[in-house]
């Protein structure tokens, strides 16, 4: 493992403190130490320029500058404030990138600008004086401005005397230095934005060495193209040099974290909280799932369409699968595609640069289509019928487009293929939900579907600047037959609901069959007409207890007449179960229409006491009464 990779891993383990110098602010348009000295020098009068040595180090130059101003710091602070506060930065790009790395909990900076404050915003807590130490918010990234800030001009450290006072045991700022030492004692230090020739870096190195001695952990310095003599100097101070520009290092660091963040969290070298913050900062939503008594990142998805995914692999599957995969990737079909991981090699899978290592222990890779747009549409038919707020998803690219409409009761998928002759092939798929929730919704949406499948013309409006298109679907006989049947069925259920004061809900659509249809139609007939007529050509057997002449003559007359009924009453209530609801119909009354005695001659000859009844019209009439009739069977004139 080289030094850079070693540093990357220490950052990923949340074990690094950043110590930032002026070089890290150059890209934003702020001056280096030498450039700042030039600005101060160029602002002097000719006599003042003759009295000061420009070649000296910035702290010594600033000390002399104040002496030229009658030992008054005001002019020096005014110039510094105008440079670092009065000028807006060109960009805060790399400070913002550092702010997107929650692994770094502490930043120490000698800079006067407010790039860190602008980048971290509410995620950072700035400390510029010992008075702020008791109020440190440990949940935020702590930003120590050890050279001060212009909110407190007296905190500004720039002259040689300022440096000496800051590190003095008798100085009130010694408490701030003590707090900083606590952080760098327990963490590795990364110096970034420093020129090895800067005098303040020499002071800092010496103070760290004197204060921590052999107890200090590793230190690293990022700088491009240092001369060998300078590298040797760093090595003698126990500081590991990494030859790279600061901005490039930050970019590489973020890429390294992206490539390892999921594995690091799974291995426990980074906290779930830090991992979650990093993912959110990089526009990724995630879910945690329990595994081996700890929470791991279970799934990832992009927060918006600016986040790109990358999947590269070599597949060892069949030609048939390749064709299926090609259709999926080209947008010819959408939905879900499953890949057997055993047939995948050379995998590189990331979302927004975050490497996904899930395939290492997975059985299959499931790919799902993501809609390009989600909208709600209103459909208005030429006859005035309207259906509003239909959730709609749009998929695909030219020449394949898919429109998925999600109703409460079903899903409609429309596939459009633009052909070479600029025509459009339309394929429509209708999938009702397995469970019927509300009868009123079924009736409403089936009425809407009937309008569509009948070929009626309509306008589609959607919620983007009130746009609309005019469209019609060619007459679809299979769908039309389905909607006719279903609409009649659910309207009948609605009538039954109202009559019996019940609600059908949460029943399986598979329960709708020939048997349930027959039950529904019979109940509707009872509700509308009060009776049901059944075709019947059977025989009804009864026992004759009275075979007197009078009784036999009565049977002769019944057989000869057309206006007689034989009635049988049941003494037990009839109940019917329909889609989870029990309906009480009442006490059944069965009437044989136009009855006749099949074996009349046998009765006359008194060869039997069993009566066999039939119907000349071959019909039974069934009705129900709310109360039972004590007379079980009787004969009465035709109603």
XYZ file of C-alpha atoms in Angstrom:
639
model
C 0.000 0.000 0.000
C 1.524 3.345 -1.036
C 1.411 6.483 1.122
C -1.568 7.972 -0.692
C -3.629 4.806 -0.339
C -2.602 4.630 3.317
C -3.874 8.189 3.815
C -7.097 7.393 1.948
C -7.755 4.508 4.313
C -7.065 6.624 7.405
C -9.591 9.199 6.195
C -12.126 6.445 5.537
C -11.564 5.224 9.092
C -12.458 8.748 10.347
C -8.963 9.130 11.808
C -7.698 12.263 10.044
C -7.658 15.949 10.985
C -7.148 18.449 8.168
C -4.823 21.390 8.714
C -5.469 23.811 5.845
C -3.295 26.648 4.649
C -3.560 29.508 2.156
C -2.711 27.275 -0.812
C -6.111 25.618 -0.504
C -7.809 28.964 -1.128
C -5.849 29.968 -4.229
C -8.355 28.407 -6.633
C -11.082 30.611 -5.090
C -9.119 33.774 -5.935
C -7.508 34.497 -2.570
C -3.780 35.310 -2.315
C -0.938 33.179 -1.038
C 1.304 34.464 1.748
C 3.814 35.926 -0.710
C 1.070 37.480 -2.825
C -0.476 39.008 0.280
C 2.913 40.495 1.150
C 3.066 42.004 -2.366
C -0.377 43.568 -1.912
C 0.643 45.110 1.407
C 3.935 46.363 -0.040
C 2.336 47.872 -3.152
C -0.045 49.831 -0.948
C 2.794 51.653 0.806
C 4.078 55.067 -0.092
C 7.538 55.431 -1.657
C 9.135 56.566 1.615
C 7.499 53.633 3.432
C 8.765 51.201 0.811
C 12.316 52.458 1.395
C 11.973 51.742 5.114
C 10.799 48.131 4.827
C 12.488 45.020 3.462
C 10.156 43.206 1.070
C 12.226 40.003 0.995
C 11.550 39.122 4.621
C 8.966 36.555 5.672
C 5.318 37.626 5.939
C 5.139 37.650 9.783
C 8.259 39.840 9.955
C 6.985 42.021 7.099
C 3.615 42.466 8.831
C 5.415 43.406 12.041
C 7.385 46.111 10.202
C 4.237 47.245 8.353
C 2.540 48.028 11.681
C 5.576 49.941 12.891
C 5.374 52.081 9.732
C 1.774 52.869 10.749
C 2.792 54.149 14.184
C 2.252 50.748 15.775
C -1.428 50.867 14.763
C -2.913 47.586 13.463
C -6.005 49.246 12.017
C -4.668 49.795 8.481
C -3.276 46.270 8.247
C -6.571 44.703 9.415
C -8.546 46.954 7.067
C -6.553 45.736 4.074
C -6.801 42.098 5.143
C -10.557 42.350 5.653
C -11.076 43.989 2.265
C -9.127 41.145 0.621
C -10.634 38.150 2.408
C -14.099 39.374 3.326
C -14.749 42.184 0.876
C -14.072 39.985 -2.182
C -16.468 37.153 -2.950
C -14.771 33.875 -3.893
C -14.709 32.816 -7.529
C -15.914 29.391 -6.409
C -16.064 27.231 -3.295
C -15.918 23.979 -5.270
C -13.206 22.158 -3.351
C -14.251 23.355 0.071
C -17.745 22.092 -0.802
C -16.203 18.759 -1.787
C -14.473 18.555 1.590
C -17.799 19.375 3.227
C -19.263 16.343 1.463
C -16.813 14.087 3.346
C -18.334 13.568 6.831
C -15.401 11.289 7.740
C -13.451 14.469 8.570
C -14.688 15.737 11.928
C -12.065 18.404 12.581
C -10.534 21.111 10.386
C -7.799 23.444 11.584
C -7.053 26.375 9.310
C -4.731 29.358 9.332
C -6.793 31.081 6.628
C -8.756 34.269 7.131
C -11.317 33.678 4.390
C -14.714 32.096 5.009
C -14.645 29.354 2.426
C -15.122 26.639 5.015
C -18.042 28.489 6.592
C -19.678 28.956 3.187
C -19.160 25.313 2.271
C -20.134 23.638 5.534
C -22.955 26.042 6.475
C -25.036 24.451 9.262
C -22.874 21.302 9.191
C -19.872 23.172 10.602
C -19.137 24.835 13.935
C -16.490 27.583 13.812
C -14.215 28.162 16.833
C -12.019 31.272 16.782
C -11.373 31.930 20.447
C -11.150 30.035 23.729
C -14.483 31.553 24.771
C -16.226 29.356 22.182
C -14.684 26.088 23.388
C -17.345 25.269 26.051
C -20.033 25.563 23.373
C -18.493 23.192 20.823
C -21.158 21.128 19.060
C -19.680 17.635 18.730
C -22.346 16.643 16.175
C -20.918 19.125 13.675
C -17.570 19.384 11.936
C -15.397 21.569 14.151
C -13.556 24.309 12.236
C -10.760 25.884 14.288
C -9.596 29.189 12.805
C -6.331 29.356 14.720
C -5.233 32.597 12.999
C -8.495 34.283 13.862
C -11.443 35.837 12.067
C -12.549 39.384 11.390
C -15.630 39.009 13.591
C -13.049 39.405 16.341
C -10.206 41.586 14.940
C -8.077 41.005 18.023
C -8.011 37.276 17.177
C -6.135 37.876 13.892
C -2.617 36.378 13.926
C -0.268 37.640 11.227
C 2.758 39.303 12.786
C 5.733 37.665 14.415
C 4.564 38.955 17.798
C 1.113 37.456 17.202
C 2.686 34.017 16.709
C 4.750 34.263 19.850
C 1.785 35.427 21.916
C -0.469 32.648 20.575
C 1.850 29.914 21.766
C 2.750 31.638 25.004
C 1.752 29.794 28.174
C 0.465 33.043 29.619
C -1.711 33.829 26.587
C -5.469 33.383 26.775
C -5.226 31.733 23.351
C -3.145 28.961 24.873
C -6.468 27.277 25.812
C -7.392 27.209 22.130
C -4.031 25.662 21.261
C -4.517 23.100 24.055
C -7.880 22.073 22.533
C -6.317 21.816 19.080
C -3.512 19.652 20.522
C -6.150 17.271 21.945
C -7.513 16.706 18.457
C -4.182 16.155 16.766
C -2.991 13.909 19.582
C -5.730 11.359 18.818
C -5.848 11.741 15.041
C -3.531 11.720 12.061
C -2.836 15.176 10.607
C -3.119 16.070 6.931
C -1.467 19.375 5.968
C -2.924 20.730 2.756
C -2.440 24.115 1.123
C 0.995 24.780 2.611
C 4.279 25.687 0.992
C 7.090 24.075 2.948
C 8.883 27.431 2.876
C 6.059 29.253 4.680
C 7.324 30.414 8.064
C 4.091 29.560 9.821
C 4.340 25.932 8.733
C 7.768 25.751 10.348
C 6.332 27.152 13.559
C 3.391 24.733 13.443
C 5.630 21.722 12.814
C 7.879 22.707 15.679
C 4.997 23.273 18.079
C 3.423 19.922 17.218
C 6.761 18.132 17.635
C 7.514 19.900 20.926
C 3.996 19.360 22.292
C 3.351 15.784 21.225
C 6.792 14.334 20.763
C 6.777 10.623 20.024
C 3.105 10.326 21.063
C 1.877 11.969 17.881
C 0.342 9.871 15.184
C 1.164 10.013 11.492
C 1.335 13.340 9.654
C 1.052 13.911 5.914
C 1.704 16.916 3.715
C 0.073 17.341 0.299
C 2.006 19.537 -2.145
C 3.072 19.242 -5.771
C 6.681 18.774 -6.932
C 8.717 19.492 -3.793
C 12.472 19.430 -4.263
C 14.359 16.478 -2.749
C 15.956 18.654 -0.084
C 12.523 19.752 1.106
C 11.286 16.180 1.091
C 14.204 15.145 3.269
C 13.397 17.987 5.638
C 9.819 16.704 5.985
C 11.041 13.160 6.560
C 13.293 14.347 9.385
C 10.262 15.952 10.986
C 8.331 12.686 10.709
C 5.958 14.010 8.052
C 5.043 11.813 5.065
C 5.124 13.733 1.805
C 2.604 13.007 -0.992
C 3.376 14.570 -4.355
C -0.005 15.758 -5.623
C -1.868 19.024 -5.975
C -4.427 19.650 -3.231
C -7.457 19.900 -5.525
C -6.539 16.683 -7.329
C -6.038 14.911 -4.008
C -9.539 15.911 -2.869
C -11.021 14.573 -6.104
C -9.112 11.311 -5.757
C -10.065 11.020 -2.086
C -13.782 11.324 -2.861
C -13.492 8.720 -5.617
C -11.661 6.397 -3.226
C -14.371 6.820 -0.578
C -17.087 6.204 -3.180
C -15.359 3.021 -4.228
C -15.156 1.699 -0.657
C -17.949 3.313 1.406
C -20.388 0.375 1.269
C -17.687 -2.186 2.033
C -16.254 0.042 4.788
C -19.646 0.323 6.466
C -20.218 -3.403 6.178
C -16.785 -4.116 7.704
C -17.396 -1.605 10.488
C -14.438 0.702 9.760
C -16.820 3.631 9.214
C -19.934 4.391 11.234
C -23.414 3.990 9.732
C -24.065 7.647 10.557
C -21.028 8.856 8.602
C -21.813 6.484 5.757
C -25.394 7.764 5.602
C -24.303 11.410 5.572
C -21.852 10.738 2.748
C -24.517 9.003 0.642
C -27.034 11.804 1.206
C -24.433 14.462 0.328
C -23.894 12.602 -2.952
C -27.618 12.524 -3.813
C -28.325 8.953 -2.836
C -31.193 7.615 -0.746
C -30.541 4.452 1.219
C -32.253 1.921 3.454
C -30.708 0.123 6.394
C -31.295 -3.581 6.894
C -30.330 -5.697 9.933
C -27.631 -8.268 9.332
C -25.435 -10.109 11.838
C -26.702 -7.969 14.748
C -25.861 -4.696 12.998
C -27.387 -2.368 10.445
C -25.998 -2.427 6.917
C -26.854 -0.446 3.823
C -29.602 -2.540 2.254
C -30.478 -0.586 -0.882
C -29.490 2.556 -2.758
C -31.331 4.797 -5.190
C -30.627 8.146 -6.774
C -32.433 11.211 -5.420
C -32.756 12.770 -8.878
C -32.016 12.103 -12.534
C -28.675 13.951 -12.442
C -27.152 10.928 -10.697
C -25.864 8.475 -13.254
C -25.459 4.743 -12.816
C -22.775 2.603 -14.383
C -22.877 -1.133 -14.847
C -20.148 -2.974 -16.711
C -19.842 -6.728 -16.824
C -19.164 -9.650 -19.089
C -22.061 -12.085 -19.391
C -21.592 -15.763 -20.151
C -25.263 -16.498 -20.906
C -27.052 -17.757 -23.990
C -27.806 -15.842 -27.185
C -31.477 -15.855 -26.216
C -30.706 -14.037 -23.013
C -28.519 -11.558 -24.867
C -31.494 -10.676 -27.072
C -33.674 -10.270 -23.987
C -31.060 -8.072 -22.336
C -30.686 -5.969 -25.482
C -34.455 -5.398 -25.637
C -34.425 -4.276 -22.017
C -31.481 -1.890 -22.447
C -32.839 -0.424 -25.702
C -36.169 0.335 -24.082
C -38.111 -2.069 -26.254
C -39.480 -3.547 -23.083
C -39.550 -2.191 -19.552
C -40.098 -3.682 -16.130
C -37.681 -6.045 -14.442
C -34.807 -8.205 -15.657
C -33.062 -10.851 -13.555
C -29.447 -11.863 -14.157
C -27.860 -14.982 -12.674
C -24.714 -13.750 -10.896
C -22.951 -17.028 -11.674
C -23.010 -15.974 -15.316
C -21.514 -12.516 -14.647
C -17.770 -11.751 -14.616
C -15.610 -8.597 -14.585
C -18.243 -6.615 -12.713
C -18.052 -2.850 -12.200
C -21.299 -1.509 -10.737
C -21.809 1.943 -9.255
C -24.527 4.513 -8.644
C -23.320 8.095 -8.732
C -19.782 6.748 -8.436
C -20.636 4.730 -5.298
C -19.304 1.244 -5.903
C -21.877 -1.446 -5.157
C -20.223 -4.656 -3.891
C -23.505 -6.535 -3.381
C -22.827 -8.948 -6.241
C -20.014 -10.513 -4.246
C -22.478 -12.533 -2.138
C -25.613 -12.305 -4.289
C -27.424 -14.984 -6.282
C -29.001 -12.677 -8.812
C -28.870 -9.131 -10.099
C -32.283 -7.561 -10.632
C -32.508 -4.581 -12.973
C -35.611 -2.380 -12.951
C -36.713 0.308 -15.354
C -36.938 3.844 -13.947
C -39.469 6.249 -15.481
C -38.118 9.336 -17.226
C -41.080 11.301 -15.962
C -43.969 10.947 -13.524
C -47.056 13.042 -14.195
C -50.792 13.083 -13.511
C -53.135 13.293 -16.453
C -56.801 14.177 -16.987
C -58.750 12.503 -19.803
C -61.796 14.261 -21.224
C -63.982 12.458 -23.799
C -65.889 14.203 -26.567
C -69.196 13.173 -24.965
C -68.252 15.092 -21.806
C -67.167 12.169 -19.613
C -64.032 13.037 -17.589
C -61.524 11.079 -15.563
C -58.954 13.073 -13.561
C -55.589 12.773 -11.786
C -54.432 9.484 -13.280
C -50.872 8.741 -12.017
C -48.810 8.121 -15.147
C -45.200 7.070 -15.720
C -43.318 7.604 -18.975
C -40.488 5.278 -20.031
C -38.240 4.666 -22.996
C -36.491 6.477 -25.794
C -37.066 6.743 -29.515
C -38.362 4.583 -31.132
C -39.880 2.808 -28.102
C -42.108 4.637 -25.634
C -44.095 3.194 -22.762
C -46.976 4.826 -20.885
C -47.995 3.226 -17.588
C -51.213 4.460 -15.979
C -51.915 3.377 -12.418
C -55.614 3.322 -11.563
C -56.989 2.374 -8.170
C -58.312 -0.892 -9.582
C -55.925 -1.749 -12.403
C -52.847 -0.837 -14.396
C -52.786 0.087 -18.065
C -49.567 -0.238 -20.067
C -49.363 1.256 -23.532
C -46.348 0.524 -25.712
C -45.731 2.830 -28.678
C -43.240 1.961 -31.397
C -42.401 4.573 -34.042
C -41.930 2.728 -37.346
C -39.720 3.660 -40.281
C -42.690 5.013 -42.230
C -43.399 7.384 -39.312
C -46.385 5.348 -38.244
C -46.999 4.236 -34.666
C -47.685 0.685 -33.539
C -49.818 0.592 -30.395
C -49.844 -2.327 -27.974
C -52.142 -2.121 -24.976
C -52.001 -4.258 -21.844
C -54.634 -4.107 -19.119
C -53.994 -5.779 -15.749
C -56.691 -5.536 -13.062
C -55.669 -5.704 -9.418
C -55.987 -9.115 -7.797
C -58.005 -7.604 -4.956
C -61.197 -5.578 -5.393
C -61.217 -2.867 -2.742
C -64.244 -0.667 -3.397
C -67.207 -1.361 -5.680
C -67.741 2.351 -6.427
C -64.124 2.632 -7.678
C -64.591 -0.424 -9.880
C -67.748 1.038 -11.440
C -66.140 4.445 -12.010
C -62.937 3.121 -13.563
C -64.682 0.465 -15.654
C -66.904 3.199 -17.079
C -63.723 5.080 -17.959
C -62.186 1.986 -19.577
C -65.352 1.277 -21.551
C -65.111 4.768 -23.024
C -61.487 4.127 -24.018
C -61.949 0.648 -25.463
C -65.061 1.629 -27.390
C -62.943 3.815 -29.674
C -64.275 7.153 -28.359
C -62.135 10.204 -29.027
C -60.593 12.005 -26.041
C -58.089 14.675 -24.980
C -55.248 13.996 -22.543
C -54.194 16.898 -20.309
C -51.174 16.819 -17.999
C -49.825 19.087 -15.321
C -47.154 20.878 -17.306
C -48.333 24.221 -18.711
C -51.784 22.726 -19.355
C -50.547 20.757 -22.375
C -52.852 18.306 -24.112
C -53.016 15.871 -26.984
C -56.030 14.463 -28.812
C -56.125 10.704 -29.124
C -58.339 7.652 -29.554
C -57.765 3.936 -29.148
C -59.020 1.699 -31.952
C -62.036 -0.403 -30.984
C -60.800 -3.303 -28.840
C -63.381 -6.096 -28.875
C -61.746 -8.327 -26.210
C -61.370 -5.376 -23.828
C -64.833 -4.084 -24.698
C -66.390 -7.476 -23.943
C -64.495 -7.586 -20.664
C -65.628 -4.112 -19.613
C -69.240 -4.837 -20.580
C -69.300 -7.961 -18.435
C -67.365 -6.446 -15.519
C -69.283 -3.168 -15.508
C -72.622 -5.013 -15.388
C -71.314 -7.285 -12.629
C -70.047 -4.472 -10.393
C -73.139 -2.332 -10.979
C -75.186 -5.294 -9.793
C -72.937 -5.600 -6.725
C -73.567 -1.922 -6.035
C -77.326 -2.538 -6.196
C -76.955 -5.477 -3.804
C -74.889 -3.285 -1.446
C -77.639 -0.679 -1.349
C -80.459 -3.213 -0.926
C -78.849 -5.219 1.856
C -76.991 -2.217 3.375
C -73.587 -3.894 3.209
C -70.188 -3.281 1.602
C -68.190 -5.664 -0.562
C -64.486 -4.951 -0.061
C -61.078 -6.616 -0.163
C -62.143 -9.731 -2.036
C -60.143 -11.616 -4.644
C -61.018 -10.848 -8.241
C -60.563 -14.558 -8.943
C -63.788 -15.138 -6.985
C -65.701 -13.651 -9.917
C -66.709 -16.718 -11.930
C -69.758 -18.396 -13.482
C -71.060 -19.468 -10.076
C -70.786 -16.000 -8.509
C -72.283 -14.444 -11.647
C -75.289 -16.752 -11.378
C -75.760 -15.881 -7.693
C -75.548 -12.150 -8.428
C -78.048 -12.321 -11.281
C -80.516 -14.321 -9.172
C -80.286 -11.848 -6.302
C -80.787 -8.911 -8.693
C -83.856 -10.668 -10.176
C -85.272 -11.135 -6.668
C -84.609 -7.454 -5.856
C -86.241 -6.233 -9.081
C -89.128 -8.730 -9.533
C -89.555 -10.495 -6.217
C -89.469 -13.940 -7.833
C -87.213 -16.116 -9.924
C -88.449 -18.505 -12.581
C -86.391 -21.602 -13.227
C -86.726 -24.015 -16.127
C -87.697 -27.362 -14.591
C -88.744 -30.625 -16.170
C -88.207 -32.834 -13.162
C -90.542 -34.785 -10.902
C -91.641 -33.810 -7.404
C -92.492 -36.777 -5.139
C -95.001 -36.488 -2.291
C -96.818 -38.951 -0.027
C -100.637 -39.073 -0.164
C -102.073 -39.466 3.352
C -105.699 -39.118 2.248
C -106.834 -41.255 -0.703
C -110.538 -40.562 -0.427
C -112.670 -39.991 -3.502
C -112.921 -36.299 -2.644
C -109.141 -35.944 -2.624
C -108.701 -37.926 -5.845
C -111.309 -35.775 -7.600
C -109.499 -32.643 -6.449
C -106.309 -33.943 -8.048
C -108.227 -34.679 -11.278
C -109.456 -31.081 -11.433
C -105.926 -29.711 -10.717
C -104.522 -31.679 -13.612
C -107.230 -30.491 -15.973
C -106.840 -26.764 -15.117
C -104.114 -24.312 -16.234
C -104.381 -21.839 -13.309
C -103.244 -23.911 -10.367
C -100.030 -23.809 -8.342
C -98.532 -26.286 -5.938
C -96.657 -24.436 -3.183
C -93.906 -25.734 -0.858
C -92.583 -23.585 2.021
C -89.216 -24.089 3.708
C -89.115 -23.521 7.447
C -85.398 -22.530 7.556
C -84.045 -19.170 6.388
C -81.976 -19.204 3.207
C -78.580 -17.497 3.382
C -76.133 -16.895 0.536
C -72.404 -16.086 0.872
C -71.104 -13.699 -1.764
C -67.573 -12.204 -1.738
C -67.232 -12.568 2.006
C -70.687 -11.206 2.851
C -73.573 -13.348 4.138
C -76.926 -12.294 2.634
C -80.164 -13.419 4.311
C -82.825 -13.908 1.615
C -85.622 -15.151 3.916
C -87.857 -18.236 3.880
C -87.987 -19.879 0.480
C -91.343 -20.453 -1.212
C -91.283 -22.796 -4.198
C -94.183 -22.872 -6.651
C -94.728 -25.448 -9.377
C -96.295 -23.636 -12.296
C -99.169 -25.484 -14.113
C -98.746 -28.668 -12.112
C -100.119 -32.054 -13.145
C -100.078 -35.493 -11.613
C -97.986 -37.809 -13.695
C -99.257 -41.011 -12.037
C -102.936 -39.950 -11.647
C -104.290 -43.257 -12.921
C -102.307 -45.200 -10.357
C -103.789 -42.980 -7.616
C -107.310 -43.481 -8.969
C -106.782 -47.238 -9.009
C -105.337 -46.900 -5.515
C -102.227 -48.794 -6.603
C -99.930 -46.266 -4.838
C -99.949 -43.527 -2.196
C -96.960 -41.687 -3.757
C -97.771 -38.608 -5.863
C -95.467 -37.666 -8.737
C -95.875 -34.005 -9.730
C -94.614 -32.391 -12.910
C -95.032 -28.988 -14.601
C -96.784 -28.555 -17.939
C -94.878 -25.286 -18.477
C -91.666 -26.851 -17.128
C -91.136 -24.007 -14.632
C -90.596 -23.436 -10.951
C -91.233 -20.033 -9.333
C -89.078 -19.213 -6.302
C -89.665 -16.341 -3.903
C -88.731 -15.509 -0.320
C -90.773 -14.262 2.613
C -89.505 -12.581 5.763
C -91.555 -14.948 7.983
C -92.152 -18.679 7.782
C -95.524 -20.172 6.744
C -96.699 -22.910 9.116
C -98.513 -24.612 6.229
C -95.757 -26.526 4.573
C -97.444 -27.491 1.271
C -100.685 -26.419 -0.312
C -102.522 -25.942 -3.637
C -103.910 -22.579 -4.699
C -105.116 -20.860 -7.887
C -102.622 -19.290 -10.268
C -101.620 -15.803 -9.144
